PDB file of C-alpha atoms in Angstrom:
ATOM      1  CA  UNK A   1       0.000   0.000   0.000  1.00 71.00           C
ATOM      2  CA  UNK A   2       3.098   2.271   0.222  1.00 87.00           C
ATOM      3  CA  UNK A   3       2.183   3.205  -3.613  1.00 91.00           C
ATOM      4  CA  UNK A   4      -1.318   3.137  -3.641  1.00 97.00           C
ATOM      5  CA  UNK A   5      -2.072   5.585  -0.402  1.00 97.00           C
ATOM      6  CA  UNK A   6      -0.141   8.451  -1.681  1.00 97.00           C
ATOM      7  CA  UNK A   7      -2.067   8.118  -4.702  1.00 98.00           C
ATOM      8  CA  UNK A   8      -5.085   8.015  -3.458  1.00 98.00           C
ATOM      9  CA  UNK A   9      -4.153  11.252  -1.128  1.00 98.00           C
ATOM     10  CA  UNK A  10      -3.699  13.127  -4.548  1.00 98.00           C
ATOM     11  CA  UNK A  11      -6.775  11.573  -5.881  1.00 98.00           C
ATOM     12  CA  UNK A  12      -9.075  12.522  -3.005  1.00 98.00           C
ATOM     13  CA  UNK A  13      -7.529  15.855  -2.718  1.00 98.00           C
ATOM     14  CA  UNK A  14      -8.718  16.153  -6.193  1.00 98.00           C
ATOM     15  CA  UNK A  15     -12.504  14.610  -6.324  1.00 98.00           C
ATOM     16  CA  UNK A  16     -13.510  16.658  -3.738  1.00 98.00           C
ATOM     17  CA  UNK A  17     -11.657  19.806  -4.877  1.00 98.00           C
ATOM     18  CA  UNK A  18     -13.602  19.273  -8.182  1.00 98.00           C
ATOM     19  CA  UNK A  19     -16.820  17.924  -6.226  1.00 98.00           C
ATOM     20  CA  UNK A  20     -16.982  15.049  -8.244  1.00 98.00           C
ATOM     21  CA  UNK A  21     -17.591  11.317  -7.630  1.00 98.00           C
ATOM     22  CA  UNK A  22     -16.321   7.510  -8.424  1.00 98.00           C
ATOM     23  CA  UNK A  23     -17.849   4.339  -8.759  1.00 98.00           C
ATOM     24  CA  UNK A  24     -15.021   1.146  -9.173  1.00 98.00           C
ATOM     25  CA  UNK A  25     -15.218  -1.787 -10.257  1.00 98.00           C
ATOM     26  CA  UNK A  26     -12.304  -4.220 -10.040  1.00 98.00           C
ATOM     27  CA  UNK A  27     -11.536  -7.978 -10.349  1.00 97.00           C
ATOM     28  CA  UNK A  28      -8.076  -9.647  -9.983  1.00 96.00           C
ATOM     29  CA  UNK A  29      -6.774  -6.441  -7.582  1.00 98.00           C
ATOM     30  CA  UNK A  30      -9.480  -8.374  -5.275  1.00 97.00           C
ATOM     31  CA  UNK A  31     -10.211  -4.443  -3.472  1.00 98.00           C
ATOM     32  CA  UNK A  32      -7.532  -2.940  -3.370  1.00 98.00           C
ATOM     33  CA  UNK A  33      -8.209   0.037  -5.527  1.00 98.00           C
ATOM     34  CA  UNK A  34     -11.215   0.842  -3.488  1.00 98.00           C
ATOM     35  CA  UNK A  35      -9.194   0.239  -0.058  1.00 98.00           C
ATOM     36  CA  UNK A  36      -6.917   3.065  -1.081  1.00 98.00           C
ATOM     37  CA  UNK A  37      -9.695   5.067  -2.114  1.00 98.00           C
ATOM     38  CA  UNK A  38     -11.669   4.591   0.996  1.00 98.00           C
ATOM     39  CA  UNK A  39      -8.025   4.820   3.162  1.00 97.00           C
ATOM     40  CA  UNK A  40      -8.645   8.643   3.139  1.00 98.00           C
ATOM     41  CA  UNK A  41     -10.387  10.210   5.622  1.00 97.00           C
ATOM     42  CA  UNK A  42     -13.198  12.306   4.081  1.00 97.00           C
ATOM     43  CA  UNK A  43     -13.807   9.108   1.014  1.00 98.00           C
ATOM     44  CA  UNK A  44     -17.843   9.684   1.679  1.00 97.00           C
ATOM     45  CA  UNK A  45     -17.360  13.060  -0.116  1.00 98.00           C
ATOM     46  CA  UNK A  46     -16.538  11.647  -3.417  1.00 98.00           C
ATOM     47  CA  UNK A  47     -16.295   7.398  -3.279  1.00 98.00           C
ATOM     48  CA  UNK A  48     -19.888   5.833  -4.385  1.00 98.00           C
ATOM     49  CA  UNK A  49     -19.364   1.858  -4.382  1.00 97.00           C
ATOM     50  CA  UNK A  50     -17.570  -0.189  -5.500  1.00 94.00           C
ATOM     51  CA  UNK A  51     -17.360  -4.113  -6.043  1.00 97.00           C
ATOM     52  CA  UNK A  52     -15.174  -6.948  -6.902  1.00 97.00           C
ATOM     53  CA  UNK A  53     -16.326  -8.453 -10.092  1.00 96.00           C
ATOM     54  CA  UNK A  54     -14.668 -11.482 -10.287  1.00 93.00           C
ATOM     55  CA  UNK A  55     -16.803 -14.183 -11.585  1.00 92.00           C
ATOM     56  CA  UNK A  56     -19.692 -14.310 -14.409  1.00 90.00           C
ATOM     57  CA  UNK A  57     -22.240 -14.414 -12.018  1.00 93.00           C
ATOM     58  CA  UNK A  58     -20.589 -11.480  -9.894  1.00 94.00           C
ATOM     59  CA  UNK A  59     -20.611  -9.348 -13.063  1.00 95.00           C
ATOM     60  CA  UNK A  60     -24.232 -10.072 -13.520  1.00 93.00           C
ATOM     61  CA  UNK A  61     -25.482  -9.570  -9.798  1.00 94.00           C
ATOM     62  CA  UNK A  62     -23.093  -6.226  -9.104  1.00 95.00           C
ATOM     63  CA  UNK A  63     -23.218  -4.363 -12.015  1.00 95.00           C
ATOM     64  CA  UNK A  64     -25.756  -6.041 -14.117  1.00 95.00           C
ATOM     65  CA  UNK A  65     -23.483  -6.618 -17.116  1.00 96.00           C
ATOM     66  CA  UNK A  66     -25.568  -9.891 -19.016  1.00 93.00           C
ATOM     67  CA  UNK A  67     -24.211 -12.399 -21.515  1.00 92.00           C
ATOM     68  CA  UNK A  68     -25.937 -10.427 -24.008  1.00 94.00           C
ATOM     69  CA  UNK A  69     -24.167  -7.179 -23.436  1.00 94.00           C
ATOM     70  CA  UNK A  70     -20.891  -9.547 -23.819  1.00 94.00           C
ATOM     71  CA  UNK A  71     -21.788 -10.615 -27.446  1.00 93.00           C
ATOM     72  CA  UNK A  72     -18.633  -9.740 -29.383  1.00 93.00           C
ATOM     73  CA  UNK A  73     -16.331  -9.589 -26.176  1.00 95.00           C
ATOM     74  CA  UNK A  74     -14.558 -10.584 -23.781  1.00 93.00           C
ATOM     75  CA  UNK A  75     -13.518 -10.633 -20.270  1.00 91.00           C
ATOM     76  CA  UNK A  76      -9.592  -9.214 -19.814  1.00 93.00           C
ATOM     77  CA  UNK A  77     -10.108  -6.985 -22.872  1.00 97.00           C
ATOM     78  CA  UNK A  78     -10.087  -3.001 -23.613  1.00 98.00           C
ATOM     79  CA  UNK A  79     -13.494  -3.012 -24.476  1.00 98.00           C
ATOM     80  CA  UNK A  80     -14.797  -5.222 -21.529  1.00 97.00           C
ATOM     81  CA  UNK A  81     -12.819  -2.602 -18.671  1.00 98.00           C
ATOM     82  CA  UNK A  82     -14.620  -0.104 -21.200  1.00 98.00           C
ATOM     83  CA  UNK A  83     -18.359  -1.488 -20.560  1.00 98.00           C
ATOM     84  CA  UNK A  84     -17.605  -1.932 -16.988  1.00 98.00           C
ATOM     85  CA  UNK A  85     -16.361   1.592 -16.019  1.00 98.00           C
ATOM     86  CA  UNK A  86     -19.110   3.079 -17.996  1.00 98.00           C
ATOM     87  CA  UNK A  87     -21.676   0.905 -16.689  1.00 98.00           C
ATOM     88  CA  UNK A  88     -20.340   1.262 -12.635  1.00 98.00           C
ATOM     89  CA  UNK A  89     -20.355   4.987 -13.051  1.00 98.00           C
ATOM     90  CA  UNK A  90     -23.847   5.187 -14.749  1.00 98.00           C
ATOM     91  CA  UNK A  91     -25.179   3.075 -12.756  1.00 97.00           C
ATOM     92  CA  UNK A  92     -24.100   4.978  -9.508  1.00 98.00           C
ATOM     93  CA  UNK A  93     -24.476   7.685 -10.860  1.00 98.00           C
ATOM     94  CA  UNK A  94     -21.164   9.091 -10.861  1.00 98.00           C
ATOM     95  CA  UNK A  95     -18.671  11.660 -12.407  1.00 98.00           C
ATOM     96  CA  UNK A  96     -15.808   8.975 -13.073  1.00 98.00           C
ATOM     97  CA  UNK A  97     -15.806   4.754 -13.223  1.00 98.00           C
ATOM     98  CA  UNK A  98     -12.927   3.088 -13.075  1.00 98.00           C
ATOM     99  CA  UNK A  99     -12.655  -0.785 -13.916  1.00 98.00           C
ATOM    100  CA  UNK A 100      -9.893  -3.674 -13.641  1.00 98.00           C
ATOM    101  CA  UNK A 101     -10.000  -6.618 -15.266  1.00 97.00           C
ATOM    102  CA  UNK A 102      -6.966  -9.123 -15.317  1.00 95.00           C
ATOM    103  CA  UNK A 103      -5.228 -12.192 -14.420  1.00 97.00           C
ATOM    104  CA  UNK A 104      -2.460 -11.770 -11.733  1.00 96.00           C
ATOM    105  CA  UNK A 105      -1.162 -15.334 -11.724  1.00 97.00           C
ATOM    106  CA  UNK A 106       0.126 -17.708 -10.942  1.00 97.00           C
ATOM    107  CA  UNK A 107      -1.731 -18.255 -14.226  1.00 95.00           C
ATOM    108  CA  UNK A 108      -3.273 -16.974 -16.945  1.00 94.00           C
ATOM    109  CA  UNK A 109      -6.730 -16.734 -17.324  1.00 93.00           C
ATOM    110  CA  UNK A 110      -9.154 -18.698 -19.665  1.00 89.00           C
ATOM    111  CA  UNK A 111      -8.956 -16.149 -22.634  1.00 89.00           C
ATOM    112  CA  UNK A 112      -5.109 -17.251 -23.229  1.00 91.00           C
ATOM    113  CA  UNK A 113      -4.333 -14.240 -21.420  1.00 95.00           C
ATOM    114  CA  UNK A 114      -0.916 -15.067 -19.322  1.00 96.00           C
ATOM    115  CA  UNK A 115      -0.290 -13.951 -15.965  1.00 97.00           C
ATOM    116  CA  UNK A 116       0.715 -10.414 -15.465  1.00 98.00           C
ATOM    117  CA  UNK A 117      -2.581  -8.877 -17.815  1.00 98.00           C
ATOM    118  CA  UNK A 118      -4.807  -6.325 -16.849  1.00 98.00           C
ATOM    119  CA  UNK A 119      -6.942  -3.849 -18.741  1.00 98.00           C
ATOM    120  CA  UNK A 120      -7.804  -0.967 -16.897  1.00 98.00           C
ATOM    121  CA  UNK A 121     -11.170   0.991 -18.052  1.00 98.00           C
ATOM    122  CA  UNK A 122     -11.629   4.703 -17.425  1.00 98.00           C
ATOM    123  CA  UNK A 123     -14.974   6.171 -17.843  1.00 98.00           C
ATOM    124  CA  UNK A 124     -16.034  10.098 -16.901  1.00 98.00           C
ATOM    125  CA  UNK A 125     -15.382  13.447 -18.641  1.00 98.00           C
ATOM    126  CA  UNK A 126     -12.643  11.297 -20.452  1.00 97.00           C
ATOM    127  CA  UNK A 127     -12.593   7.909 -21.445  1.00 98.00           C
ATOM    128  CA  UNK A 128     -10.329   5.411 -22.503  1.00 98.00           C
ATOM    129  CA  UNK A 129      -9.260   1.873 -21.824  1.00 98.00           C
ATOM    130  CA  UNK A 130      -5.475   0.210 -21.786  1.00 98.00           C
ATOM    131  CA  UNK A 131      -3.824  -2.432 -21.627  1.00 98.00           C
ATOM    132  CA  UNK A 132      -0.212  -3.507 -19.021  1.00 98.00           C
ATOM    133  CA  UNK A 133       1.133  -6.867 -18.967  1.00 98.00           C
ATOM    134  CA  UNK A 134       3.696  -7.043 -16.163  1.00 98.00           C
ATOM    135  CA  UNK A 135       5.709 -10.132 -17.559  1.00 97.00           C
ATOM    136  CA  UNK A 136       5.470 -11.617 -13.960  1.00 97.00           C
ATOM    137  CA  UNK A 137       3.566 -14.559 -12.814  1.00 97.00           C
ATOM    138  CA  UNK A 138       4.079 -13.393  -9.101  1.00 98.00           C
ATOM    139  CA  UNK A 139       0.443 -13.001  -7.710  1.00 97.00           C
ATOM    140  CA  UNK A 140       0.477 -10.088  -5.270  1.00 97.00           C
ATOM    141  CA  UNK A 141       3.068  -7.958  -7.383  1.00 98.00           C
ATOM    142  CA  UNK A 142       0.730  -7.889  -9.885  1.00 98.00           C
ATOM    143  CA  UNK A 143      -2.217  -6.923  -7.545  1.00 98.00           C
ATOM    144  CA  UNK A 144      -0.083  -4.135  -6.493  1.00 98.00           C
ATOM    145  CA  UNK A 145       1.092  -3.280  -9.833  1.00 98.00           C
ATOM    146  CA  UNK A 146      -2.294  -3.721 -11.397  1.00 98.00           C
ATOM    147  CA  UNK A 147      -4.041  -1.239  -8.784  1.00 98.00           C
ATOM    148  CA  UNK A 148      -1.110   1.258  -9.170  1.00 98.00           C
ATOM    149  CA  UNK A 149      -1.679   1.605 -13.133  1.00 98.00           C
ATOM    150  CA  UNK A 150      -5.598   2.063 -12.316  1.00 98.00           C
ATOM    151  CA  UNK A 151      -4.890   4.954  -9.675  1.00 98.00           C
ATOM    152  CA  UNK A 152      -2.420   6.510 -11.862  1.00 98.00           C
ATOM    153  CA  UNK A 153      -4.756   6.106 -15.021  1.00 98.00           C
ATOM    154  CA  UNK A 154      -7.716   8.258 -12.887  1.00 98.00           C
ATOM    155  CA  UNK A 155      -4.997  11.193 -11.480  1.00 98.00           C
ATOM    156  CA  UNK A 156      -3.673  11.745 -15.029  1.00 98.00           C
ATOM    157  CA  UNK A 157      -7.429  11.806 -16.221  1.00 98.00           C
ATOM    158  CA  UNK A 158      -8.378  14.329 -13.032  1.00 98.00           C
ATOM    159  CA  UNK A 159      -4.762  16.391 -13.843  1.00 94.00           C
TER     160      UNK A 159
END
């Protein structure tokens, strides 16, 4: 967390400088973009909800993404973290969304995806979606590494 609080301090500063509001949805950082968000005193201003998306069914009961909305795509992709920022924001109704979706190892993930992927959706006054692939198999590096490239994605968008 030595990366991710001083990130979210900037962050925070920001949002509620602005007055504005996020909504996150993550999967293989298992939380820990929201725990840095919420790790600032004052979060309430500016954090919505969040949730940890990690399974079909998950995706479906959080943030009421169907298997219809996924025709043409797939999980771990640009235009998956795409849907799912846009759709966590809209549905809580907030400035900014910001999604993770990945596989941080030991393995890759059923897509062919090896270990070390993420893409990282960004939805809000500016959008866009990317992709960082770590080259590491090592599980809670990548978490780390993952929620760092998310946090640093949303301060360059709120710069």
């Amino acid at each position: 967390m030595d990366t991710l609080l001083p990130l979210a301090d900037k962050i925070a500063i920001r949002l509620k400088d602005r007055r504005e509001t996020i909504a996150i949805a993550e999967s293989s950082t298992g939380g820990l973009i929201s725990a840095a968000l919420l790790s600032v005193p004052g979060a309430s201003a500016y954090f919505l909800g969040g949730a940890v998306v990690y399974t079909r069914q998950a995706r479906s009961a959080l943030v009421g993404i169907s298997e219809a909305d996924m025709t043409g795509m797939r999980a771990a992709s640009e235009p998956y973290a795409a849907l799912l920022a846009r759709t966590v924001r809209e549905r809580h109704g907030a400035t900014w969304g910001l999604s993770e979706t990945g596989a941080t190892g030991p393995t890759g993930n059923r897509y062919g995806d090896p270990a070390g992927h993420t893409c990282i959706g960004l939805s809000g006054p500016i959008a866009r979606a990317l992709t960082l692939r770590t080259g590491s198999a090592d599980r809670q590096p990548n978490m780390r590494a993952f929620a760092t490239r998310a946090l640093e994605e949303l301060l360059t968008a709120l710069a």
